[in-house]
Short mmCIF file of C-alpha atoms and ligand atoms in Angstrom, two decimals:
data_model
loop_
_atom_site.label_atom_id
_atom_site.label_comp_id
_atom_site.label_asym_id
_atom_site.label_seq_id
_atom_site.Cartn_x
_atom_site.Cartn_y
_atom_site.Cartn_z
CA UNK A 12 120.25 137.47 124.53
CA UNK A 13 118.97 135.32 127.41
CA UNK A 14 121.16 134.08 130.26
CA UNK A 15 120.43 130.57 128.98
CA UNK A 16 122.00 131.20 125.60
CA UNK A 17 124.87 128.83 124.82
CA UNK A 18 128.17 130.51 123.90
CA UNK A 19 129.35 129.58 120.42
CA UNK A 20 132.57 127.54 120.55
CA UNK A 21 135.65 129.03 118.96
CA UNK A 22 136.02 125.94 116.77
CA UNK A 23 132.48 126.55 115.48
CA UNK A 24 133.27 130.18 114.72
CA UNK A 25 136.37 129.10 112.81
CA UNK A 26 134.40 126.50 110.86
CA UNK A 27 131.71 129.01 109.92
CA UNK A 28 134.36 131.44 108.64
CA UNK A 29 135.96 128.90 106.31
CA UNK A 30 135.54 129.10 102.53
CA UNK A 31 134.02 125.61 102.24
CA UNK A 32 134.81 123.58 99.16
CA UNK A 33 133.67 120.10 98.18
CA UNK A 34 134.95 117.02 99.98
CA UNK A 35 136.23 114.76 97.22
CA UNK A 36 138.85 112.00 97.40
CA UNK A 37 139.58 112.71 101.05
CA UNK A 38 140.36 116.42 100.73
CA UNK A 39 138.84 119.83 100.08
CA UNK A 40 138.47 120.68 96.41
CA UNK A 41 137.37 123.99 94.93
CA UNK A 42 134.12 123.94 92.99
CA UNK A 43 134.20 124.52 89.24
CA UNK A 44 131.32 126.93 89.76
CA UNK A 45 132.06 130.46 90.95
CA UNK A 46 128.69 131.03 92.64
CA UNK A 47 128.25 130.44 96.39
CA UNK A 48 125.20 129.53 98.45
CA UNK A 49 124.57 131.51 101.63
CA UNK A 50 123.83 129.77 104.91
CA UNK A 51 121.56 131.70 107.29
CA UNK A 52 120.85 131.50 111.00
CA UNK A 53 117.07 130.93 111.20
CA UNK A 54 116.94 132.67 114.59
CA UNK A 55 117.75 136.10 113.12
CA UNK A 56 117.96 135.65 109.36
CA UNK A 57 121.64 136.70 109.27
CA UNK A 58 124.17 134.96 107.03
CA UNK A 59 126.59 132.81 109.04
CA UNK A 60 128.52 130.98 106.35
CA UNK A 61 128.43 129.93 102.70
CA UNK A 62 128.94 126.74 100.74
CA UNK A 63 129.99 125.78 97.23
CA UNK A 64 127.29 125.63 94.58
CA UNK A 65 128.45 122.48 92.82
CA UNK A 66 127.63 122.01 89.14
CA UNK A 67 127.54 118.94 86.90
CA UNK A 68 131.34 118.90 86.45
CA UNK A 69 131.84 118.87 90.23
CA UNK A 70 129.37 116.03 90.65
CA UNK A 71 131.07 114.10 87.89
CA UNK A 72 134.40 114.49 89.69
CA UNK A 73 132.94 113.32 93.01
CA UNK A 74 131.22 110.29 91.47
CA UNK A 75 134.38 109.38 89.54
CA UNK A 76 136.34 109.55 92.81
CA UNK A 77 133.79 107.28 94.50
CA UNK A 78 133.82 104.90 91.55
CA UNK A 79 137.60 104.63 91.52
CA UNK A 80 137.65 104.00 95.27
CA UNK A 81 134.96 101.36 94.87
CA UNK A 82 136.58 99.48 92.01
CA UNK A 83 140.00 99.58 93.66
CA UNK A 84 138.58 97.34 96.40
CA UNK A 85 140.34 99.39 99.09
CA UNK A 86 137.09 99.50 101.07
CA UNK A 87 134.79 96.95 99.45
CA UNK A 88 137.36 94.16 99.86
CA UNK A 89 138.65 95.17 103.29
CA UNK A 90 137.97 92.50 105.92
CA UNK A 91 134.57 93.26 107.48
CA UNK A 92 136.17 93.57 110.93
CA UNK A 93 138.52 96.21 109.50
CA UNK A 94 135.61 98.26 108.14
CA UNK A 95 133.73 97.83 111.41
CA UNK A 96 136.70 99.08 113.43
CA UNK A 97 137.04 102.20 111.27
CA UNK A 98 133.32 102.94 111.42
CA UNK A 99 133.33 102.58 115.22
CA UNK A 100 136.27 104.99 115.37
CA UNK A 101 134.30 107.35 113.11
CA UNK A 102 131.47 107.25 115.70
CA UNK A 103 133.96 107.93 118.50
CA UNK A 104 135.25 111.00 116.66
CA UNK A 105 131.70 112.28 116.12
CA UNK A 106 131.14 111.81 119.85
CA UNK A 107 134.35 113.67 120.72
CA UNK A 108 133.18 116.57 118.55
CA UNK A 109 129.55 116.36 119.59
CA UNK A 110 129.18 119.86 121.03
CA UNK A 111 130.71 121.43 117.94
CA UNK A 112 128.38 119.45 115.67
CA UNK A 113 125.33 120.21 117.83
CA UNK A 114 126.07 123.94 117.72
CA UNK A 115 126.61 123.93 113.96
CA UNK A 116 123.31 122.12 113.59
CA UNK A 117 121.37 124.62 115.68
CA UNK A 118 123.01 127.60 114.01
CA UNK A 119 122.19 126.44 110.47
CA UNK A 120 118.91 124.59 111.08
CA UNK A 121 117.29 126.56 113.90
CA UNK A 122 116.34 123.69 116.21
CA UNK A 123 116.92 123.73 119.96
CA UNK A 124 120.46 122.99 121.05
CA UNK A 125 118.91 120.46 123.46
CA UNK A 126 117.45 118.59 120.47
CA UNK A 127 120.69 118.93 118.49
CA UNK A 128 122.62 117.38 121.36
CA UNK A 129 120.16 114.60 122.20
CA UNK A 130 118.65 113.70 118.82
CA UNK A 131 120.84 115.01 116.07
CA UNK A 132 124.15 113.93 117.57
CA UNK A 133 123.02 111.50 120.30
CA UNK A 134 120.78 109.45 118.00
CA UNK A 135 123.29 109.69 115.14
CA UNK A 136 125.79 107.98 117.43
CA UNK A 137 123.35 105.18 118.25
CA UNK A 138 122.68 104.60 114.59
CA UNK A 139 126.36 104.82 113.66
CA UNK A 140 127.35 102.15 116.16
CA UNK A 141 124.41 99.89 115.31
CA UNK A 142 125.21 100.13 111.61
CA UNK A 143 128.94 99.65 112.15
CA UNK A 144 127.99 96.36 113.84
CA UNK A 145 126.09 95.22 110.74
CA UNK A 146 129.38 95.24 108.81
CA UNK A 147 130.41 91.96 110.39
CA UNK A 148 126.94 90.37 110.07
CA UNK A 149 126.65 90.40 106.25
CA UNK A 150 125.85 86.86 105.20
CA UNK A 151 124.35 84.74 102.46
CA UNK A 152 122.77 81.25 102.55
CA UNK A 153 123.78 77.80 101.43
CA UNK A 154 121.21 76.25 99.13
CA UNK A 155 120.68 72.60 98.28
CA UNK A 156 119.54 72.53 94.66
CA UNK A 157 118.05 69.84 92.40
CA UNK A 158 119.37 70.68 88.95
CA UNK A 159 118.54 67.61 86.84
CA UNK A 160 121.31 67.66 84.24
CA UNK A 161 123.43 65.98 83.20
CA UNK A 162 122.10 62.91 84.88
CA UNK A 163 124.00 62.13 88.05
CA UNK A 164 125.65 65.57 88.40
CA UNK A 165 125.52 67.21 91.80
CA UNK A 166 125.50 70.91 92.49
CA UNK A 167 125.87 73.06 95.57
CA UNK A 168 124.74 76.70 95.55
CA UNK A 169 125.17 79.62 97.92
CA UNK A 170 124.47 83.33 97.93
CA UNK A 171 126.83 86.20 98.61
CA UNK A 172 125.89 89.80 99.39
CA UNK A 173 128.11 92.15 97.40
CA UNK A 174 128.18 95.96 97.71
CA UNK A 175 126.04 97.57 95.04
CA UNK A 176 128.62 100.21 94.01
CA UNK A 177 128.48 104.00 94.22
CA UNK A 178 125.59 105.32 96.32
CA UNK A 179 124.07 108.79 95.98
CA UNK A 180 122.64 110.06 99.28
CA UNK A 181 120.24 113.03 99.20
CA UNK A 182 119.71 114.52 102.65
CA UNK A 183 116.94 116.97 103.60
CA UNK A 184 117.21 119.96 105.93
CA UNK A 185 115.12 118.78 108.89
CA UNK A 186 117.76 116.48 110.47
CA UNK A 187 120.89 117.07 108.38
CA UNK A 188 123.34 115.14 110.52
CA UNK A 189 121.10 112.28 111.65
CA UNK A 190 119.53 111.63 108.25
CA UNK A 191 122.95 112.17 106.69
CA UNK A 192 124.26 109.28 108.79
CA UNK A 193 121.26 107.19 107.70
CA UNK A 194 122.65 107.46 104.15
CA UNK A 195 126.37 107.28 104.85
CA UNK A 196 126.54 104.48 107.40
CA UNK A 197 124.65 101.65 105.62
CA UNK A 198 126.50 102.46 102.40
CA UNK A 199 129.89 102.28 104.12
CA UNK A 200 128.97 99.25 106.22
CA UNK A 201 127.99 97.37 103.06
CA UNK A 202 131.31 98.22 101.38
CA UNK A 203 129.92 100.82 98.97
CA UNK A 204 131.35 104.26 98.24
CA UNK A 205 129.07 107.27 98.64
CA UNK A 206 128.58 110.79 97.37
CA UNK A 207 126.22 112.60 99.68
CA UNK A 208 124.44 115.90 99.08
CA UNK A 209 123.03 117.82 102.03
CA UNK A 210 120.34 120.44 101.45
CA UNK A 211 121.70 123.79 100.32
CA UNK A 212 119.96 125.25 103.39
CA UNK A 213 121.91 123.09 105.87
CA UNK A 214 125.22 121.91 104.40
CA UNK A 215 127.59 122.45 107.33
CA UNK A 216 127.45 119.41 109.61
CA UNK A 217 128.02 116.87 106.84
CA UNK A 218 131.03 118.86 105.64
CA UNK A 219 132.50 118.65 109.15
CA UNK A 220 131.66 114.96 109.46
CA UNK A 221 133.43 114.15 106.18
CA UNK A 222 136.73 115.28 107.73
CA UNK A 223 136.09 113.04 110.73
CA UNK A 224 135.49 110.05 108.46
CA UNK A 225 138.91 110.55 106.88
CA UNK A 226 140.47 110.99 110.32
CA UNK A 227 138.91 107.66 111.36
CA UNK A 228 140.56 105.91 108.42
CA UNK A 229 137.81 105.76 105.77
CA UNK A 230 139.93 105.59 102.59
CA UNK A 231 140.05 108.58 100.26
CA UNK A 232 137.22 108.68 97.76
CA UNK A 233 134.94 106.34 99.70
CA UNK A 234 133.01 109.19 101.36
CA UNK A 235 132.48 112.38 99.34
CA UNK A 236 130.30 115.42 100.03
CA UNK A 237 129.03 117.79 97.37
CA UNK A 238 127.03 120.90 98.25
CA UNK A 239 124.76 122.69 95.85
CA UNK A 240 121.17 123.12 94.78
CA UNK A 241 118.76 120.24 94.43
CA UNK A 242 117.86 121.29 90.90
CA UNK A 243 121.45 121.16 89.57
CA UNK A 244 123.73 119.27 91.97
CA UNK A 245 121.07 116.88 93.36
CA UNK A 246 119.75 116.11 89.93
CA UNK A 247 123.19 115.55 88.39
CA UNK A 248 124.06 113.22 91.25
CA UNK A 249 120.91 111.11 91.24
CA UNK A 250 120.95 110.84 87.43
CA UNK A 251 124.65 110.04 87.15
CA UNK A 252 125.21 106.84 85.11
CA UNK A 253 127.89 105.56 87.53
CA UNK A 254 125.53 105.74 90.52
CA UNK A 255 124.14 102.30 91.33
CA UNK A 256 121.79 103.29 94.13
CA UNK A 257 120.00 106.42 95.32
CA UNK A 258 118.87 106.86 98.90
CA UNK A 259 116.57 109.88 99.15
CA UNK A 260 114.67 111.54 101.98
CA UNK A 261 112.48 114.53 101.18
CA UNK A 262 109.23 115.50 99.55
CA UNK A 263 107.02 113.10 97.63
CA UNK A 264 107.17 115.28 94.50
CA UNK A 265 110.99 115.29 94.35
CA UNK A 266 111.13 111.60 95.28
CA UNK A 267 108.86 110.69 92.38
CA UNK A 268 111.05 112.67 89.96
CA UNK A 269 114.10 110.77 91.18
CA UNK A 270 112.31 107.43 90.82
CA UNK A 271 111.22 108.28 87.29
CA UNK A 272 114.76 109.18 86.25
CA UNK A 273 116.15 106.10 88.00
CA UNK A 274 113.76 103.84 86.08
CA UNK A 275 115.61 104.63 82.85
CA UNK A 276 118.82 103.08 84.14
CA UNK A 277 117.20 100.70 86.64
CA UNK A 278 119.15 102.40 89.42
CA UNK A 279 118.14 101.03 92.83
CA UNK A 280 116.17 103.60 94.84
CA UNK A 281 115.06 103.90 98.44
CA UNK A 282 112.60 106.72 99.04
CA UNK A 283 111.64 108.04 102.46
CA UNK A 284 109.02 110.68 101.73
CA UNK A 285 106.39 112.73 103.47
CA UNK A 286 103.56 111.91 105.81
CA UNK A 287 100.23 113.26 107.04
CA UNK A 288 100.34 111.11 110.09
CA UNK A 289 97.24 110.37 112.15
CA UNK A 290 96.94 109.69 115.87
CA UNK A 291 93.76 107.97 117.06
CA UNK A 292 92.80 108.57 120.68
CA UNK A 293 90.18 106.17 122.02
CA UNK A 294 87.94 107.14 124.91
CA UNK A 295 89.74 104.92 127.43
CA UNK A 296 93.19 106.47 126.73
CA UNK A 297 95.27 107.97 129.54
CA UNK A 298 94.82 111.74 128.97
CA UNK A 299 98.12 112.78 130.58
CA UNK A 300 100.01 110.24 128.48
CA UNK A 301 98.22 111.41 125.32
CA UNK A 302 99.08 115.05 125.89
CA UNK A 303 102.70 114.43 126.78
CA UNK A 304 103.22 111.95 123.91
CA UNK A 305 101.39 113.87 121.20
CA UNK A 306 102.80 117.29 122.13
CA UNK A 307 106.24 115.77 121.59
CA UNK A 308 105.04 113.81 118.55
CA UNK A 309 103.58 116.94 116.94
CA UNK A 310 105.95 119.75 117.93
CA UNK A 311 109.41 118.12 118.04
CA UNK A 312 111.69 120.12 115.72
CA UNK A 313 108.79 122.55 115.14
CA UNK A 314 106.85 119.74 113.46
CA UNK A 315 109.49 119.48 110.72
CA UNK A 316 109.52 115.71 111.11
CA UNK A 317 108.26 113.33 108.44
CA UNK A 318 106.85 111.04 111.15
CA UNK A 319 105.16 113.83 113.19
CA UNK A 320 101.55 113.45 114.28
CA UNK A 321 99.59 116.14 112.44
CA UNK A 322 95.99 114.88 112.62
CA UNK A 323 94.69 113.83 116.02
CA UNK A 324 91.32 112.05 116.02
CA UNK A 325 89.75 111.96 119.49
CA UNK A 326 86.71 109.93 120.51
CA UNK A 327 83.93 112.28 121.56
CA UNK A 328 83.82 111.59 125.34
CA UNK A 329 87.47 112.70 125.71
CA UNK A 330 87.46 115.48 123.15
CA UNK A 331 86.67 118.61 125.21
CA UNK A 332 88.98 117.77 128.09
CA UNK A 333 91.82 116.87 125.73
CA UNK A 334 91.40 120.08 123.73
CA UNK A 335 91.75 122.05 127.03
CA UNK A 336 94.78 119.94 127.94
CA UNK A 337 96.44 120.56 124.58
CA UNK A 338 95.59 124.26 124.81
CA UNK A 339 97.27 124.54 128.19
CA UNK A 340 100.30 122.62 126.92
CA UNK A 341 100.68 124.67 123.74
CA UNK A 342 100.40 127.96 125.64
CA UNK A 343 103.14 126.81 128.02
CA UNK A 344 105.69 126.41 125.20
CA UNK A 345 108.31 129.14 125.13
CA UNK A 346 109.30 130.27 121.67
CA UNK A 347 112.80 131.53 120.88
CA UNK A 348 116.23 130.93 119.44
CA UNK A 349 117.55 127.37 119.41
CA UNK A 350 120.75 128.37 121.21
CA UNK A 351 118.62 129.32 124.26
CA UNK A 352 118.33 126.11 126.30
CA UNK A 353 115.04 127.25 127.85
CA UNK A 354 113.02 127.41 124.65
CA UNK A 355 110.70 124.70 123.36
CA UNK A 356 109.72 126.03 119.93
CA UNK A 357 112.35 127.46 117.64
CA UNK A 358 112.42 129.05 114.20
CA UNK A 359 111.69 127.03 111.09
CA UNK A 360 114.57 126.21 108.78
CA UNK A 361 114.18 128.95 106.17
CA UNK A 362 112.19 132.02 105.17
CA UNK A 363 110.69 130.02 102.28
CA UNK A 364 109.51 127.27 104.58
CA UNK A 365 108.18 129.74 107.16
CA UNK A 366 106.10 131.36 104.42
CA UNK A 367 104.87 127.97 103.24
CA UNK A 368 103.69 126.97 106.72
CA UNK A 369 102.15 130.42 107.30
CA UNK A 370 100.18 130.03 104.08
CA UNK A 371 98.37 126.99 105.53
CA UNK A 372 97.38 129.02 108.58
CA UNK A 373 96.25 131.95 106.39
CA UNK A 374 94.09 129.55 104.41
CA UNK A 375 92.60 128.18 107.65
CA UNK A 376 91.94 131.71 108.97
CA UNK A 377 90.31 132.84 105.73
CA UNK A 378 88.00 129.88 106.04
CA UNK A 379 87.13 130.72 109.67
CA UNK A 380 88.76 127.66 111.23
CA UNK A 381 88.97 127.62 115.03
CA UNK A 382 92.65 128.19 115.88
CA UNK A 383 94.21 127.94 119.34
CA UNK A 384 97.58 129.63 119.36
CA UNK A 385 100.56 129.47 121.70
CA UNK A 386 103.19 132.12 122.25
CA UNK A 387 104.57 134.18 119.39
CA UNK A 388 108.27 134.10 118.56
CA UNK A 389 110.54 137.09 119.13
CA UNK A 390 109.91 139.99 116.77
CA UNK A 391 112.57 140.55 114.13
CA UNK A 392 113.88 138.62 111.18
CA UNK A 393 113.79 135.08 112.66
CA UNK A 394 111.73 132.44 110.83
CA UNK A 395 109.20 131.84 113.61
CA UNK A 396 105.70 130.37 113.30
CA UNK A 397 103.40 130.42 116.32
CA UNK A 398 102.54 126.89 117.51
CA UNK A 399 98.90 126.34 116.61
CA UNK A 400 96.09 123.85 117.23
CA UNK A 401 93.36 123.71 114.59
CA UNK A 402 90.09 122.48 116.06
CA UNK A 403 87.80 120.45 113.81
CA UNK A 404 89.11 121.89 110.51
CA UNK A 405 86.70 121.71 107.57
CA UNK A 406 87.46 118.79 105.25
CA UNK A 407 88.41 121.03 102.31
CA UNK A 408 91.16 122.94 104.16
CA UNK A 409 94.62 122.30 102.69
CA UNK A 410 96.08 121.53 106.10
CA UNK A 411 93.69 118.62 106.37
CA UNK A 412 95.38 116.58 103.67
CA UNK A 413 98.70 118.25 102.74
CA UNK A 414 101.93 117.87 104.72
CA UNK A 415 102.36 121.19 106.58
CA UNK A 416 105.72 120.28 108.17
CA UNK A 417 105.40 122.93 110.86
CA UNK A 418 104.14 123.49 114.43
CA UNK A 419 100.51 123.02 113.44
CA UNK A 420 98.29 120.14 114.49
CA UNK A 421 94.63 119.30 113.84
CA UNK A 422 92.37 118.13 116.69
CA UNK A 423 89.30 116.38 115.35
CA UNK A 424 86.26 115.02 117.21
CA UNK A 425 85.11 111.57 116.06
CA UNK A 426 82.12 109.58 117.23
CA UNK A 427 83.88 106.23 117.44
CA UNK A 428 86.97 104.21 116.50
CA UNK A 429 85.51 103.23 113.12
CA UNK A 430 85.15 106.86 112.07
CA UNK A 431 88.68 107.56 113.31
CA UNK A 432 90.09 104.65 111.30
CA UNK A 433 88.27 105.75 108.16
CA UNK A 434 89.56 109.33 108.46
CA UNK A 435 93.06 108.22 109.46
CA UNK A 436 93.38 106.08 106.33
CA UNK A 437 91.78 108.70 104.07
CA UNK A 438 95.11 110.06 102.84
CA UNK A 439 97.54 109.43 100.04
CA UNK A 440 100.32 109.08 102.64
CA UNK A 441 101.16 106.09 104.84
CA UNK A 442 104.29 106.77 106.85
CA UNK A 443 103.39 106.57 110.55
CA UNK A 444 100.37 106.51 112.87
CA UNK A 445 99.60 106.01 116.52
CA UNK A 446 96.79 104.56 118.58
CA UNK A 447 96.14 105.63 122.16
CA UNK A 448 94.23 103.19 124.32
CA UNK A 449 94.45 101.02 127.41
CA UNK A 450 92.36 98.32 125.72
CA UNK A 451 94.63 95.50 124.52
CA UNK A 452 91.88 94.07 122.30
CA UNK A 453 91.48 97.41 120.50
CA UNK A 454 95.25 97.83 120.17
CA UNK A 455 95.67 94.38 118.64
CA UNK A 456 92.79 94.65 116.19
CA UNK A 457 93.13 98.29 115.06
CA UNK A 458 96.90 98.44 114.50
CA UNK A 459 96.63 96.01 111.59
CA UNK A 460 93.91 98.15 109.99
CA UNK A 461 95.96 101.35 109.93
CA UNK A 462 97.73 101.92 106.61
CA UNK A 463 101.18 103.07 107.70
CA UNK A 464 104.72 101.73 107.72
CA UNK A 465 105.03 102.24 111.48
CA UNK A 466 102.17 102.17 113.99
CA UNK A 467 102.82 103.00 117.62
CA UNK A 468 100.55 102.28 120.55
CA UNK A 469 100.65 104.91 123.33
CA UNK A 470 103.62 106.74 121.81
CA UNK A 471 104.45 108.57 118.60
CA UNK A 472 107.66 109.32 116.61
CA UNK A 473 109.82 106.87 118.57
CA UNK A 474 112.15 105.25 116.08
CA UNK A 475 115.00 102.85 116.69
CA UNK A 476 118.00 101.63 114.72
CA UNK A 477 116.77 98.03 115.07
CA UNK A 478 113.18 98.75 113.92
CA UNK A 479 112.55 98.98 110.15
CA UNK A 480 111.15 102.34 109.06
CA UNK A 481 109.59 103.49 105.79
CA UNK A 482 106.37 104.38 104.08
CA UNK A 483 103.34 102.78 102.49
CA UNK A 484 101.37 104.46 99.69
CA UNK A 485 102.89 107.85 98.63
CA UNK A 486 105.21 107.94 101.65
CA UNK A 487 107.95 106.06 99.89
CA UNK A 488 109.35 102.70 99.04
CA UNK A 489 111.86 100.48 100.78
CA UNK A 490 112.73 100.30 104.46
CA UNK A 491 115.65 101.75 106.39
CA UNK A 492 117.08 100.42 109.68
CA UNK A 493 116.82 97.01 111.26
CA UNK A 494 118.92 93.88 110.78
CA UNK A 495 118.15 93.71 107.02
CA UNK A 496 119.09 97.33 106.30
CA UNK A 497 122.19 96.50 104.26
CA UNK A 498 120.15 94.39 101.82
CA UNK A 499 119.25 97.63 100.06
CA UNK A 500 122.97 98.38 99.60
CA UNK A 501 124.01 94.96 98.34
CA UNK A 502 123.33 92.71 95.40
CA UNK A 503 122.61 89.05 96.04
CA UNK A 504 124.85 86.89 93.90
CA UNK A 505 124.11 83.17 93.50
CA UNK A 506 127.13 80.92 93.06
CA UNK A 507 126.56 77.39 91.88
CA UNK A 508 129.26 74.70 91.80
CA UNK A 509 129.05 71.35 90.05
CA UNK A 510 130.93 68.59 91.75
P1 NDP B 12 112.75 118.54 98.57
O1 NDP B 12 112.23 117.16 98.46
O2 NDP B 12 112.77 119.36 97.32
O3 NDP B 12 114.24 118.52 99.15
C1 NDP B 12 114.81 117.42 99.85
C2 NDP B 12 116.23 117.18 99.37
O4 NDP B 12 116.21 116.90 97.97
C3 NDP B 12 117.17 118.39 99.51
O5 NDP B 12 118.48 117.96 99.76
C4 NDP B 12 117.10 119.03 98.14
O6 NDP B 12 118.21 119.85 97.90
C5 NDP B 12 117.08 117.79 97.27
N1 NDP B 12 116.54 117.98 95.93
C6 NDP B 12 115.64 118.89 95.51
N2 NDP B 12 115.39 118.71 94.20
C7 NDP B 12 116.13 117.66 93.79
C8 NDP B 12 116.31 116.98 92.53
N3 NDP B 12 115.65 117.35 91.43
N4 NDP B 12 117.15 115.94 92.49
C9 NDP B 12 117.82 115.53 93.58
N5 NDP B 12 117.71 116.15 94.78
C10 NDP B 12 116.87 117.18 94.89
O7 NDP B 12 111.94 119.27 99.70
P2 NDP B 12 111.84 120.83 100.05
O8 NDP B 12 113.06 121.25 100.75
O9 NDP B 12 111.41 121.61 98.84
O10 NDP B 12 110.61 120.81 101.07
C11 NDP B 12 109.28 120.71 100.57
C12 NDP B 12 108.44 119.86 101.47
O11 NDP B 12 108.94 118.53 101.46
C13 NDP B 12 108.44 120.25 102.94
O12 NDP B 12 107.55 121.28 103.18
C14 NDP B 12 108.03 118.95 103.59
O13 NDP B 12 106.63 118.84 103.49
C15 NDP B 12 108.67 117.90 102.69
N6 NDP B 12 109.93 117.38 103.26
C16 NDP B 12 109.93 116.14 103.81
C17 NDP B 12 111.05 115.66 104.41
C18 NDP B 12 111.07 114.30 105.04
O14 NDP B 12 111.79 114.10 106.01
N7 NDP B 12 110.35 113.33 104.50
C19 NDP B 12 112.29 116.44 104.51
C20 NDP B 12 112.22 117.71 103.84
C21 NDP B 12 111.08 118.15 103.25
P3 NDP B 12 118.11 121.43 98.17
O15 NDP B 12 117.47 121.62 99.50
O16 NDP B 12 119.52 121.86 98.13
O17 NDP B 12 117.27 121.98 97.06
#
């Protein structure tokens, strides 16, 4: 163990040792299922805790609790300022417990404790407070109407935004706390109740956060957490007839299945899915800025980021010097356990995912791709993958068009911006992209030609609570964040009065 390894807090050790149940109606409930799901530390592959493996009966109980809380009006009809105050207190409690949450996150997910502190908890707090503020900004419009009958009658109309009902939140394993808050907070701010399901790989932080929500004053039944497999628990939740809206982040394949099932009941769905995100580097770009920005954009959280840059197209005059720059940068990354504050690259989330990412590199090697590798991870049972640059991969390689979701990035030489744009858009995905240039004219004209929900210029992966985020094409539907975020959690009701 390195001298930079963070000591695990006693409160974290106690939490890991608990026999976690399901958080339903403001308290811990045993699961109806007797099986448990193991939680592993990705740094050494050892089991650190376990969670309940909820079945359909458990999900039914959680949704019924959310439904009762919703229809009682205890939350939906609370004055907006009352809800806002409770949600701000909720954020304060998360902040007070931030080190505990950051450690839990690193221990179950693998990421650097530095990232857990700054992004997972730090950004979750930003989003929590921003979203709490939206509670008191919900508004409709007054509408002058011209209804022609009976002759002489006058009408006045207005719209109201009403909470949609029970929300199902499905949270992936790459940012369990942050993305968890992206489901919980807009639902609560809008006045909905929620049942949220974290990934079976990373259930712990949301279980801890549920207790903090109750402590802040969120009424019983408004915020419920069920843990279990996607195939049983996730499916039962998203297909439950009392669920009015599903908010899902994860793979395109699972997202499509959820959308298909939702179509039967016309359940509202927001889908934030995968990406194969391009970065286009023009010949006038600032090389130091490109390397700093795209190393972070590609390798943050070991590349397990839906918005990560994974295909970098570089105009020919800059290509060779940038490849050397990236090579130097990738070889300087230290690889090790997330609890070691001096490491840059940490294990992937699970053995299954490690094997999936490794299979892309095996495929590239078998096909004689040019690979530039960084440092290897520690030997042993940790789920490490060596950070790798793939230089000019052949078009037919899987890693050219499939989402790898690991510390692997393609560097591709292009002759000009037109070729880069064509290749960048040649994908079924459309989540994010970036353009690197000092030429304002190029920035203004090319950004509108890139097919992606978010396009950055001279940065990548920088998201903000006030900036809408979501995908085009197969990267999803709907937008999260921004001033209109709660629209997806409310129904617009028109009220029309004759006078
Ligand atoms: P999934 O899409 O299967 O999992 C994401 C979430 O959905 C998890 O909470 C999972 O639960 C849940 N889930 C799985 N099946 C269902 C279902 N039928 N109904 C409801 N919920 C379900 O992704 P994987 O974990 O299998 O990862 C595969 C790939 O997806 C990755 O390699 C990556 O490319 C991409 N991905 C993208 C993410 C993003 O941020 N856009 C996040 C995660 C993955 P459980 O884990 O318990 O099975």
